[in-house]
Short mmCIF file of C-alpha atoms in Angstrom, two decimals:
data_model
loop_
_atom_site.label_atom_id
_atom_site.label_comp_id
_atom_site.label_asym_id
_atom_site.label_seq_id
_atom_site.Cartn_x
_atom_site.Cartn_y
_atom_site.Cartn_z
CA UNK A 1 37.90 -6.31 -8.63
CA UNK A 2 35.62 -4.59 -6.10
CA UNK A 3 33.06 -2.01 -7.91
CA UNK A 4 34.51 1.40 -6.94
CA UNK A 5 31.82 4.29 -5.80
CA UNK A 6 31.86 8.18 -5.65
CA UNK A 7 31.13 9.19 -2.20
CA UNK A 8 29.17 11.99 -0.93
CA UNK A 9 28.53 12.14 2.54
CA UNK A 10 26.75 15.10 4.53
CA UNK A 11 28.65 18.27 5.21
CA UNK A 12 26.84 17.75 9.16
CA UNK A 13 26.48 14.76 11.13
CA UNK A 14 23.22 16.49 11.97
CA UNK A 15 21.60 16.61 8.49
CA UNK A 16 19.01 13.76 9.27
CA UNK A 17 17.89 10.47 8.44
CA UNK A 18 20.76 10.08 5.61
CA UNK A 19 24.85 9.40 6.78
CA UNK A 20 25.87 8.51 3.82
CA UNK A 21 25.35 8.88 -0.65
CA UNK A 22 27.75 6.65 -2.90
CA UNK A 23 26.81 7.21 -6.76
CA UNK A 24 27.88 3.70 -8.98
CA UNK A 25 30.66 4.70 -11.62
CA UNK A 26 28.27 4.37 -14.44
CA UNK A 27 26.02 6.65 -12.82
CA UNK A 28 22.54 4.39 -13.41
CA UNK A 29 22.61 3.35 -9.34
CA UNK A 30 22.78 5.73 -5.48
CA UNK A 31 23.82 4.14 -2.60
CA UNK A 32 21.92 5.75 -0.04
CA UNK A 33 22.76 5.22 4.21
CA UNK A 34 20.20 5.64 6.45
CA UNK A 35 20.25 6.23 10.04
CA UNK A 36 19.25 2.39 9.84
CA UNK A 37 19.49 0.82 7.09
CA UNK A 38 21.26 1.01 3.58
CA UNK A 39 19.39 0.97 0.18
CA UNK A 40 20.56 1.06 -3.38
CA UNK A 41 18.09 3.02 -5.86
CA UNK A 42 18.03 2.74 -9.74
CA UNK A 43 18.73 6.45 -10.89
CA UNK A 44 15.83 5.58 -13.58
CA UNK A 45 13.60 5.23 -10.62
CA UNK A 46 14.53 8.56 -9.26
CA UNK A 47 15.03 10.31 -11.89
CA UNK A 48 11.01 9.03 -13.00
CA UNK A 49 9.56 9.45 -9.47
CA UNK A 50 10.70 13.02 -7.98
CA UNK A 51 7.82 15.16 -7.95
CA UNK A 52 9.25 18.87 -8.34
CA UNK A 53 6.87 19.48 -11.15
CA UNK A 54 3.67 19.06 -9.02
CA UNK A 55 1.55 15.91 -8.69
CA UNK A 56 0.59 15.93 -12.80
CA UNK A 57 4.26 15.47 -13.74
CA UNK A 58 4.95 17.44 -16.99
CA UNK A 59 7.36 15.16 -18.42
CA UNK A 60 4.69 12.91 -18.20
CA UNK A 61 5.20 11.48 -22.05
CA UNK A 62 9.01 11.24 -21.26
CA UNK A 63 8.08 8.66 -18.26
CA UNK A 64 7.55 5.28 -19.96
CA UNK A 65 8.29 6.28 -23.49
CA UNK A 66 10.82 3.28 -24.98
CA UNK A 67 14.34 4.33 -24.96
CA UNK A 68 17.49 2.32 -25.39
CA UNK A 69 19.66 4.11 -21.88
CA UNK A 70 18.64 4.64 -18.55
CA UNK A 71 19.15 8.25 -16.88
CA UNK A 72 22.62 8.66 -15.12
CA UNK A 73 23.18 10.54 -12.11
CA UNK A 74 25.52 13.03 -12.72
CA UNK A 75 26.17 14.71 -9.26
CA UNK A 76 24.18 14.25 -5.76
CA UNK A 77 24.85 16.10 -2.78
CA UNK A 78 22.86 15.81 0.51
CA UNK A 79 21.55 19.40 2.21
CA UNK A 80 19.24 20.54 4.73
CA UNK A 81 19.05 19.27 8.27
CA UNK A 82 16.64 17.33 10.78
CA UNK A 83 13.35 16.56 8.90
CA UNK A 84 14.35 19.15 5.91
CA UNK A 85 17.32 16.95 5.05
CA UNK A 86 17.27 16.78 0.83
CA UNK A 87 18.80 14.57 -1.31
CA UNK A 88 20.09 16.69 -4.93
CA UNK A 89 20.44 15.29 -7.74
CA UNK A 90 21.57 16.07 -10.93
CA UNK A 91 21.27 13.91 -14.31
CA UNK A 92 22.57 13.47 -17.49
CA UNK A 93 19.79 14.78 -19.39
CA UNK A 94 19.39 18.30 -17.25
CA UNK A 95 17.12 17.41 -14.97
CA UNK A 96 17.50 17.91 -11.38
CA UNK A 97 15.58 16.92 -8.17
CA UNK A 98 15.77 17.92 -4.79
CA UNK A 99 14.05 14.32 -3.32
CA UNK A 100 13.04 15.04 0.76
CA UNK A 101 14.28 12.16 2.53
CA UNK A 102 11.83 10.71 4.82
CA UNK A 103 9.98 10.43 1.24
CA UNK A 104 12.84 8.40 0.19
CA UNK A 105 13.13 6.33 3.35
CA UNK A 106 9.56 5.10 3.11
CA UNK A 107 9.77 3.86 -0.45
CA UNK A 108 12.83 2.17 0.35
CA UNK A 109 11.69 -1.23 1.41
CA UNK A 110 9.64 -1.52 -1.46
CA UNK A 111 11.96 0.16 -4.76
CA UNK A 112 15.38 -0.06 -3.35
CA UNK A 113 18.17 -2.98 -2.66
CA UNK A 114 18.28 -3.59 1.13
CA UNK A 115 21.93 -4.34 2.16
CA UNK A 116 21.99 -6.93 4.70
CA UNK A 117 18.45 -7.89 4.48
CA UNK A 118 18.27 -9.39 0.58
CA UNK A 119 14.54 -11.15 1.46
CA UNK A 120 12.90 -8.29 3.62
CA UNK A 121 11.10 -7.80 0.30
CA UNK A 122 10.27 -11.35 -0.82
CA UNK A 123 8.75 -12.66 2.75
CA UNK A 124 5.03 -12.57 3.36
CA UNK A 125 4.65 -9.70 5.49
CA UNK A 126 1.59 -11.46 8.06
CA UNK A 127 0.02 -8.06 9.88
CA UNK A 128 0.34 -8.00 14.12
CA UNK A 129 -2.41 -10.02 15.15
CA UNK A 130 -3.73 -10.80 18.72
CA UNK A 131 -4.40 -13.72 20.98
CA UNK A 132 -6.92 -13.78 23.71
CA UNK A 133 -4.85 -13.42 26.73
CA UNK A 134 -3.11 -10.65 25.16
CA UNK A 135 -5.90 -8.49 23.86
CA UNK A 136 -6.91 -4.86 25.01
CA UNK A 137 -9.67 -3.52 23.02
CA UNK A 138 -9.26 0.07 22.62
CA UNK A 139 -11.82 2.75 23.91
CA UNK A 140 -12.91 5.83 22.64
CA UNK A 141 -15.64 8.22 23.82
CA UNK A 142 -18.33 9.58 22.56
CA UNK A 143 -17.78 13.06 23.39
CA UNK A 144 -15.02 12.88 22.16
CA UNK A 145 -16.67 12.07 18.78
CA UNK A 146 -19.47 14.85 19.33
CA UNK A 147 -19.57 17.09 18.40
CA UNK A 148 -16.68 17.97 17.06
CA UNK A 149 -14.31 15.04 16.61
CA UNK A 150 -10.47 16.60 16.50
CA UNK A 151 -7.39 15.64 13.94
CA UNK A 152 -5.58 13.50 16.80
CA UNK A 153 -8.92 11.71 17.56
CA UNK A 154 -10.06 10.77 13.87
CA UNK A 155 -6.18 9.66 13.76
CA UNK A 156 -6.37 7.62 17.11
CA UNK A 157 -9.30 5.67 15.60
CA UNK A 158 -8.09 5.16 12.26
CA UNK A 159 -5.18 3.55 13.92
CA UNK A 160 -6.83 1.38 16.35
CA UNK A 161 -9.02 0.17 13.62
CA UNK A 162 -7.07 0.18 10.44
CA UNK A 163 -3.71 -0.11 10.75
CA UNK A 164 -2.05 -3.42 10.62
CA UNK A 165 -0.40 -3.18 13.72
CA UNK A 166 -3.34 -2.12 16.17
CA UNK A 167 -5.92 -4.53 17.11
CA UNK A 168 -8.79 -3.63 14.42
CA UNK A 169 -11.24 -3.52 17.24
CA UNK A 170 -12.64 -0.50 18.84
CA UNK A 171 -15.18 0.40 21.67
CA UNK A 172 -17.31 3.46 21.70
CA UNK A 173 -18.29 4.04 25.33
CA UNK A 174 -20.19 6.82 27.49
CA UNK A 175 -23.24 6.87 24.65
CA UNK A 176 -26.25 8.42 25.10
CA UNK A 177 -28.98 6.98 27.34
CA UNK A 178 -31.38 4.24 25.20
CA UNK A 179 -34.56 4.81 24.08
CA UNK A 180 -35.84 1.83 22.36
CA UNK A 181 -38.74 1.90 20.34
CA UNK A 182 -39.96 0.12 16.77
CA UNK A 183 -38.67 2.51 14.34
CA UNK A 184 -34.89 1.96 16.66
CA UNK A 185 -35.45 -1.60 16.30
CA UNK A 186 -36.35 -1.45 12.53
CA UNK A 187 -32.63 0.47 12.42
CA UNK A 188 -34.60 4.01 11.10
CA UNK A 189 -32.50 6.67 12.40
CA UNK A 190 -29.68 4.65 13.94
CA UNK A 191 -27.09 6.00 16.07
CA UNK A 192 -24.14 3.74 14.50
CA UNK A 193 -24.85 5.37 11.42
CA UNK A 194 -24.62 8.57 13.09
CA UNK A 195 -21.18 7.73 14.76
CA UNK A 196 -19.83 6.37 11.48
CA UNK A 197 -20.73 8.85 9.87
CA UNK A 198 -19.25 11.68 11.98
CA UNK A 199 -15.56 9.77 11.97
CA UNK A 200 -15.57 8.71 8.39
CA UNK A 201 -17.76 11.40 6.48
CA UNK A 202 -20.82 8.86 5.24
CA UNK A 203 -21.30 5.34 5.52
CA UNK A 204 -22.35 2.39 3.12
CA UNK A 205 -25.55 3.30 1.18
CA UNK A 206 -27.69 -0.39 0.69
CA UNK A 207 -29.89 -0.59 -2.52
CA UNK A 208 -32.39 -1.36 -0.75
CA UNK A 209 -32.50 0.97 2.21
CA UNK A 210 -32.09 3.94 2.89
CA UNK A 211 -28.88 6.15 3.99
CA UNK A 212 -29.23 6.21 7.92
CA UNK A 213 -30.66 3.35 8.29
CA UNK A 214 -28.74 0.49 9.93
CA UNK A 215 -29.14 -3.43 9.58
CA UNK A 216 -31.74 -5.10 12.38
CA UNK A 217 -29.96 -8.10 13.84
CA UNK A 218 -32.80 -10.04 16.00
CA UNK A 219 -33.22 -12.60 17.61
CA UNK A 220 -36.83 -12.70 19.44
CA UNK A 221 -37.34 -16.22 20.24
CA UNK A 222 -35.70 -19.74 19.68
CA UNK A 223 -37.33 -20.08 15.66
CA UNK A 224 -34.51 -20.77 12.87
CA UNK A 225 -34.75 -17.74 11.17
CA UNK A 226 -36.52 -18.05 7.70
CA UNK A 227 -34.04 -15.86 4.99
CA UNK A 228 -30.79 -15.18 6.72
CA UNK A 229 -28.49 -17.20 9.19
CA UNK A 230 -29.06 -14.09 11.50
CA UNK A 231 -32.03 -12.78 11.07
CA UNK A 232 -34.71 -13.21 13.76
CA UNK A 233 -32.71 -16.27 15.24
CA UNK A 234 -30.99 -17.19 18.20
CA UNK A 235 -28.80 -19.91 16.57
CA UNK A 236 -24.76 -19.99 16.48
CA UNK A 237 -23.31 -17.62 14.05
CA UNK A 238 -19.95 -18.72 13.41
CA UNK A 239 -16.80 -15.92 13.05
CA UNK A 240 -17.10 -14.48 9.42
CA UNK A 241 -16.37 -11.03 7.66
CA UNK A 242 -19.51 -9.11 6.27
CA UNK A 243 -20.27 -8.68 2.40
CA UNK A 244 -18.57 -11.78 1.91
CA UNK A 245 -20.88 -12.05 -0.85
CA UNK A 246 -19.86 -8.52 -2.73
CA UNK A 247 -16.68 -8.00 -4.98
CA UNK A 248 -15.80 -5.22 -2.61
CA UNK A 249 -16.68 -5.61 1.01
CA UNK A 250 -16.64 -2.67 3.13
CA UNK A 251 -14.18 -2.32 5.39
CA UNK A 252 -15.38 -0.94 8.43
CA UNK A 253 -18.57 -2.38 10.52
CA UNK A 254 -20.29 -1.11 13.19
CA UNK A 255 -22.41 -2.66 15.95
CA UNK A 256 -24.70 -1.88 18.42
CA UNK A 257 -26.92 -3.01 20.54
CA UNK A 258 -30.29 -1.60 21.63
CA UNK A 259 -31.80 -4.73 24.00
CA UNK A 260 -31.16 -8.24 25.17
CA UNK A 261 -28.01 -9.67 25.57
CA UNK A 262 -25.60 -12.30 23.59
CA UNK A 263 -22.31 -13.85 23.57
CA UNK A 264 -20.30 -12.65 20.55
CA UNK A 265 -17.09 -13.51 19.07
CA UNK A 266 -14.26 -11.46 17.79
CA UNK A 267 -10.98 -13.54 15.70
CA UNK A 268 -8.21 -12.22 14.84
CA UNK A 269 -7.49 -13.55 10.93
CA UNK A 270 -3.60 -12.47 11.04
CA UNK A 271 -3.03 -14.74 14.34
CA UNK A 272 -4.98 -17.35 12.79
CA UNK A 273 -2.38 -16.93 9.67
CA UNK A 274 0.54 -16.79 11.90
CA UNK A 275 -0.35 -20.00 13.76
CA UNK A 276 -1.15 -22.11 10.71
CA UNK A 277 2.14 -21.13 9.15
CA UNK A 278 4.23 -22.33 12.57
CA UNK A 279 1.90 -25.32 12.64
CA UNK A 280 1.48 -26.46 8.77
CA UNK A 281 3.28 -24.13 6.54
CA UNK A 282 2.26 -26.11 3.79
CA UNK A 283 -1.05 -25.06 4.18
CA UNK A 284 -0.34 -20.91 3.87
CA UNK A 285 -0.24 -21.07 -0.01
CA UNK A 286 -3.75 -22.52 -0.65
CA UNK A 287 -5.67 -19.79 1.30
CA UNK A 288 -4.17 -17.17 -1.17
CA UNK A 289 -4.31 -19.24 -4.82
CA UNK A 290 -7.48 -21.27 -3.96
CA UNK A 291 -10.93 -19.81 -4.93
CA UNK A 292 -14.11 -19.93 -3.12
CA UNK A 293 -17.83 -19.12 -3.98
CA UNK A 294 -19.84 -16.92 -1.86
CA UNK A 295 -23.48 -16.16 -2.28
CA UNK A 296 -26.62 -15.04 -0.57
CA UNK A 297 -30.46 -14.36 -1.31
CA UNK A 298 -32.39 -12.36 0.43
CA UNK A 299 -36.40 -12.58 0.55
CA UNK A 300 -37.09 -9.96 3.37
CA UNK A 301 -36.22 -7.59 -0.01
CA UNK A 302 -38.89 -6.65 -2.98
CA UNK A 303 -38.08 -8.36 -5.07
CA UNK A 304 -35.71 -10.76 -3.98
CA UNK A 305 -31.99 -10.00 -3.61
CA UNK A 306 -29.43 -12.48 -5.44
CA UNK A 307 -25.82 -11.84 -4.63
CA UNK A 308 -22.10 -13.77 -4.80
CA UNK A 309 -18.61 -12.77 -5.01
CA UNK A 310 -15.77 -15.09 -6.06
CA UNK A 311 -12.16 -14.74 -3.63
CA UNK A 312 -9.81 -16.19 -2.45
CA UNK A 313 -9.79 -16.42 1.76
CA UNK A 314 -6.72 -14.34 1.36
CA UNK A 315 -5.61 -11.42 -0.79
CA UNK A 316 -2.46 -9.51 -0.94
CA UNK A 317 -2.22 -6.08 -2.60
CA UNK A 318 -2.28 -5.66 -6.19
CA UNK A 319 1.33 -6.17 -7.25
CA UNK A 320 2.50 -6.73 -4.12
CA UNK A 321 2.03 -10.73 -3.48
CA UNK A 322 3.61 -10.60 -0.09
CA UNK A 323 1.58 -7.56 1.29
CA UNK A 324 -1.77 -9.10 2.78
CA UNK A 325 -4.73 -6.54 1.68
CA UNK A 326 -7.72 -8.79 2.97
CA UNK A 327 -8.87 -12.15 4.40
CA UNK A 328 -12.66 -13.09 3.35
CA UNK A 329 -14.26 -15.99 5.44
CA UNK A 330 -17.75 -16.53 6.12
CA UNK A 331 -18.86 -20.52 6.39
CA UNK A 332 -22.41 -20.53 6.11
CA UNK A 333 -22.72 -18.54 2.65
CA UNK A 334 -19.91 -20.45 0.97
CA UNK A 335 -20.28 -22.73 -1.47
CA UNK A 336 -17.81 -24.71 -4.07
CA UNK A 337 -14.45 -24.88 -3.47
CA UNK A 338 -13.25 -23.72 -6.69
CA UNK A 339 -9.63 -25.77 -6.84
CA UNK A 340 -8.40 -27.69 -9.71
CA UNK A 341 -8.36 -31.85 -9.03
CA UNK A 342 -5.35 -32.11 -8.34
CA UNK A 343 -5.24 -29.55 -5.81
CA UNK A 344 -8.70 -29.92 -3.90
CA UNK A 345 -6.90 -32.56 -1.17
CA UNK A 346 -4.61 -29.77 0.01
CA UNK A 347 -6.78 -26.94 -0.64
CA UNK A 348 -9.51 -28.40 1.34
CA UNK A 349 -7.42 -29.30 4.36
CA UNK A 350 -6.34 -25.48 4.42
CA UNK A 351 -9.68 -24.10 4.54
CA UNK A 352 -10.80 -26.93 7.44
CA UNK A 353 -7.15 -26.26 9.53
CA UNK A 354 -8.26 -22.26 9.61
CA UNK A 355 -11.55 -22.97 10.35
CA UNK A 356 -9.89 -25.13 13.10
CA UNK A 357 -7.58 -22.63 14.51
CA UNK A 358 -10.26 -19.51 14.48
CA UNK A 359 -12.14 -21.65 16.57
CA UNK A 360 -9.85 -21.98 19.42
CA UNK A 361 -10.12 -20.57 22.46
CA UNK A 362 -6.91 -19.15 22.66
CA UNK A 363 -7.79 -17.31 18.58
CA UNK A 364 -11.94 -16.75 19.78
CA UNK A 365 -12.27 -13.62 22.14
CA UNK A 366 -16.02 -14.20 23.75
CA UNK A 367 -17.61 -11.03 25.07
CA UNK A 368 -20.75 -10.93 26.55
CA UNK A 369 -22.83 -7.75 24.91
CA UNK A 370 -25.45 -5.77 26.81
CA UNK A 371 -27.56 -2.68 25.85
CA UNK A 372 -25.82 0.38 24.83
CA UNK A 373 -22.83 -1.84 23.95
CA UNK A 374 -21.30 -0.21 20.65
CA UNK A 375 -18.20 -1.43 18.75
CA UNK A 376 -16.13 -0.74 15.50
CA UNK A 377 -14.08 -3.40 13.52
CA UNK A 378 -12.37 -3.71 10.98
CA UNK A 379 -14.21 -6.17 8.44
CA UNK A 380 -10.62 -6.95 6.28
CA UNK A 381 -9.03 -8.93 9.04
CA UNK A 382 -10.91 -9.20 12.32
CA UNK A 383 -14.10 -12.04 11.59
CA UNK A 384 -17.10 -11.52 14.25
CA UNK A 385 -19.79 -13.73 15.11
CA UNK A 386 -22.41 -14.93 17.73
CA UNK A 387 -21.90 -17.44 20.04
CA UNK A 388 -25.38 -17.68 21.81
CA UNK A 389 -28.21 -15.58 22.73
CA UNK A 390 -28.86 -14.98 26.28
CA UNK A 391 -31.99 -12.82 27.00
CA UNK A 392 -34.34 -12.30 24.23
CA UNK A 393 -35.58 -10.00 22.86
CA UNK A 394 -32.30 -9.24 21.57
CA UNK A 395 -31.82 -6.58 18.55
CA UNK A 396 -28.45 -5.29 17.36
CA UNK A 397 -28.27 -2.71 14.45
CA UNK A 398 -25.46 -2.96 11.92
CA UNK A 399 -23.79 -0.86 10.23
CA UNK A 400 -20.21 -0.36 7.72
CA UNK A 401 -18.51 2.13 5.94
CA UNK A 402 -17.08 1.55 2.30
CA UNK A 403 -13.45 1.17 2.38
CA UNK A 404 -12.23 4.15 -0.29
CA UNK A 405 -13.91 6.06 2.44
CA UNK A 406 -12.56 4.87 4.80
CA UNK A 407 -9.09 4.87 3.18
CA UNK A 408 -9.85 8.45 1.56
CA UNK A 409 -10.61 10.36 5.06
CA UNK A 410 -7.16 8.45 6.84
CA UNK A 411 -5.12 9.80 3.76
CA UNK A 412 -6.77 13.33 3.90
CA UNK A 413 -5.88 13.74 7.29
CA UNK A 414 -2.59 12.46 7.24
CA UNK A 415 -1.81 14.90 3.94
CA UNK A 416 -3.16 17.77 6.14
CA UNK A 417 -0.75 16.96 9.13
CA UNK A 418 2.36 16.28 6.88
CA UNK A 419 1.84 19.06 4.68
CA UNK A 420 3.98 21.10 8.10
CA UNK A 421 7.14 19.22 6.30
CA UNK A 422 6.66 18.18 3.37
CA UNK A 423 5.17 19.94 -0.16
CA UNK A 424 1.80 18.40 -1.52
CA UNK A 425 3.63 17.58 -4.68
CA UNK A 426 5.57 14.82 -2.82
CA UNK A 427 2.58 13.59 -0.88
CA UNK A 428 -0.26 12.90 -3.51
CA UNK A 429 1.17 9.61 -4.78
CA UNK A 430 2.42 7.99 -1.78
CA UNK A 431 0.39 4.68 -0.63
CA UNK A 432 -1.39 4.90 2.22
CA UNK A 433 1.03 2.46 4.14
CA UNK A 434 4.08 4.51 3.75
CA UNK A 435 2.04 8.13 4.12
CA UNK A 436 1.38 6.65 7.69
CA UNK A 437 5.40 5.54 8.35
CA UNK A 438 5.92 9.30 7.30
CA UNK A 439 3.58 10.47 9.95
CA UNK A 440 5.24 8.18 12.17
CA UNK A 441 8.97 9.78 11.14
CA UNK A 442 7.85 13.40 11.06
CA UNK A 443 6.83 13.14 14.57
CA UNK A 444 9.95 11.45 15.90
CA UNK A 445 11.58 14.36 14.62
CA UNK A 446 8.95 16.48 15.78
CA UNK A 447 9.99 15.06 19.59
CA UNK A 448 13.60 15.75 19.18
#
């Protein structure tokens, strides 16, 4: 016999992003239509996670404390229109809600049953990655960085750089004329510092230098450099992400360069990830289960500096196994592959078939860069490297930002903008992921 449902649809067609409310008979399920898709919600879950109380929920102790029932929607009704549309609901314990629904819509995917689409939320979600020939890095300039940098610019860049659909590379053009001199080249004072710092609020603070002062990449003549693989060298540095080396990489680099000239490399890791899984599927699993060993010492530093990291090449976001949070490659400070016997064949062949594909052409953007050159990247899924010198002396000063930083100013801005529609209350919880699909929803309504 079919399950029946209580139906409560909208008083007006024009109430916004829900058609459509059907409570279960038992009351412990809500039925909820979109404008484009249909989810089914545990009342529990809604009855846990509405956030009328503030952001320190009151009933706090009542949350997760062991009881034998789950809460049971006793009434819902839909209200509001446009972007104010509410869903309000009553339970069987007195509590009531009034749950905005672009709040609901963006925890949907992730909390709810999707009718129609049972394994949107057990596929590996790969992020939008690029190809050479399809590839347009974005540009920003510097005055309109300096010196003031506006809401809708800090939000351009975050989204050219972080988000999982935008390239993750970004230009910085129209910077001030050079003036190279030894304290530039020792990276005292450095203007990628400067520029990080004025779109992200600091940048990543080294033990063993100080604040503002960026990373010297050189490469004066043709010697193998002595203590790092790109340090006063002009030999092939293969595509890799930074801080490989560190349990928590920073997530935003920065590069510029003051003299000479080089061919560099840009990959994109999700392409990479998307071709191996068309080409050997077989292979996907061991880049996310299989551990590696990174490490690095560092003489230039008194005394010396001893560092290493254990990851995988690819992790996914705590608790959520098919949502990719970072890829980690760098071959010439790995060491052990760290997979069990039985495994090592298959694990190994993973590791050499991305290597492989990263080193296409069609994967491997070369760019030649020249004085003045500056770009920002994201160091969680594009790897960079250096192809070959060309005119020596060549020095390049580094720099990154940490990523809660980075993370921290996107959300702050984002909370500022939404705050137009929606209370903080419903706002301070939300994962950065879906704060930015509400951004994206407020302003389609916003355009109406």
């Amino acid at each position: 016999m079919p399950l029946e449902l209580t139906t409560y649809a909208p008083s007006d067609e024009s109430s916004g992003l829900i058609i459509d409310v059907r409570m279960s008979p038992d009351g412990e399920s809500l039925t909820v239509e979109f404008r484009d898709a249909t989810f089914t919600f545990h009342s529990q879950w809604l009855h846990d996670t509405q956030m009328d109380d503030g952001p320190y929920k009151e009933n706090v102790a009542d949350t997760y404390t062991n009881k034998n029932s789950f809460a049971q929607i006793q009434n819902v009704n839909v209200s509001g229109r446009g972007i104010k549309t509410t869903l309000e609901v009553s339970w069987n314990d007195g509590k009531t809600a009034r749950i905005p629904s672009i709040w609901l819509r963006v925890y949907a995917p992730l909390v709810a049953r999707h009718h129609g689409n049972e394994t949107a939320q057990t596929a590996l979600r790969i992020p939008k990655g690029w190809l050479t020939d399809t590839l347009v890095i974005p540009e920003i300039a510097y005055d309109e960085i300096f010196p003031k940098i506006s809401q809708e610019t800090a939000l351009r860049i975050y989204e050219a750089i972080l988000h999982e659909s935008f390239p993750g590379v970004l230009k910085v053009t129209n910077l001030p004329p050079l003036v190279v001199n030894d304290s530039q080249r020792k990276g005292e004072n450095a203007l990628v510092a400067t520029v990080l710092t004025q779109i992200f609020g600091t940048v990543f603070w080294h033990p063993r230098r100080t604040q503002d002062s960026g990373y010297p990449i050189a490469s004066h003549s043709d010697k193998r450099g002595t203590f790092l693989p790109n340090y006063d060298t002009s030999q092939r540095l293969l595509p890799h992400t930074d801080q490989s080396f560190y349990y928590v990489p920073t997530r935003i680099d920065g590069l510029h360069v003051l003299e000479g000239e080089s061919e560099n490399t840009f990959v994109s890791c999700p392409a990479v990830l998307q071709t191996l899984q068309e080409e050997s599927p077989e292979l996907v699993e061991p880049l996310f289960i299989t551990p590696l060993a990174f490490g690095r010492r560092t003489h230039m530093y008194s005394p010396p500096q001893y560092q290493a990291a254990t990851s995988t090449t690819i992790t996914t976001i705590p608790g959520l196994p098919n949502h990719i949070h970072r890829f980690r490659w760098h071959p010439h400070i790995v060491g052990a592959l760290l997979s069990p016997f039985s495994e090592f064949p298959i694990a190994l062949l993973a590791h050499r078939k991305f290597q492989e594909i990263a080193s296409r052409d069609t994967h491997q953007l070369k760019l030649s860069m020249k004085p003045g050159d500056m770009y920002l990247f994201d160091n969680c899924k594009v790897l960079h490297g250096r192809d070959r010198v060309l005119t020596v002396p060549r020095t390049c000063i580094g720099h990154s930002v940490p990523e809660q930083v980075a993370v921290d100013r996107w959300r702050e801005i984002l909370t500022a903008k939404l705050m137009r529609v929606l209370k903080e209350s419903w706002l301070v919880h939300v994962p950065l992921a879906q704060l930015y699909e509400l951004d994206k929803i407020a302003d389609a309504f916003q355009t109406q």
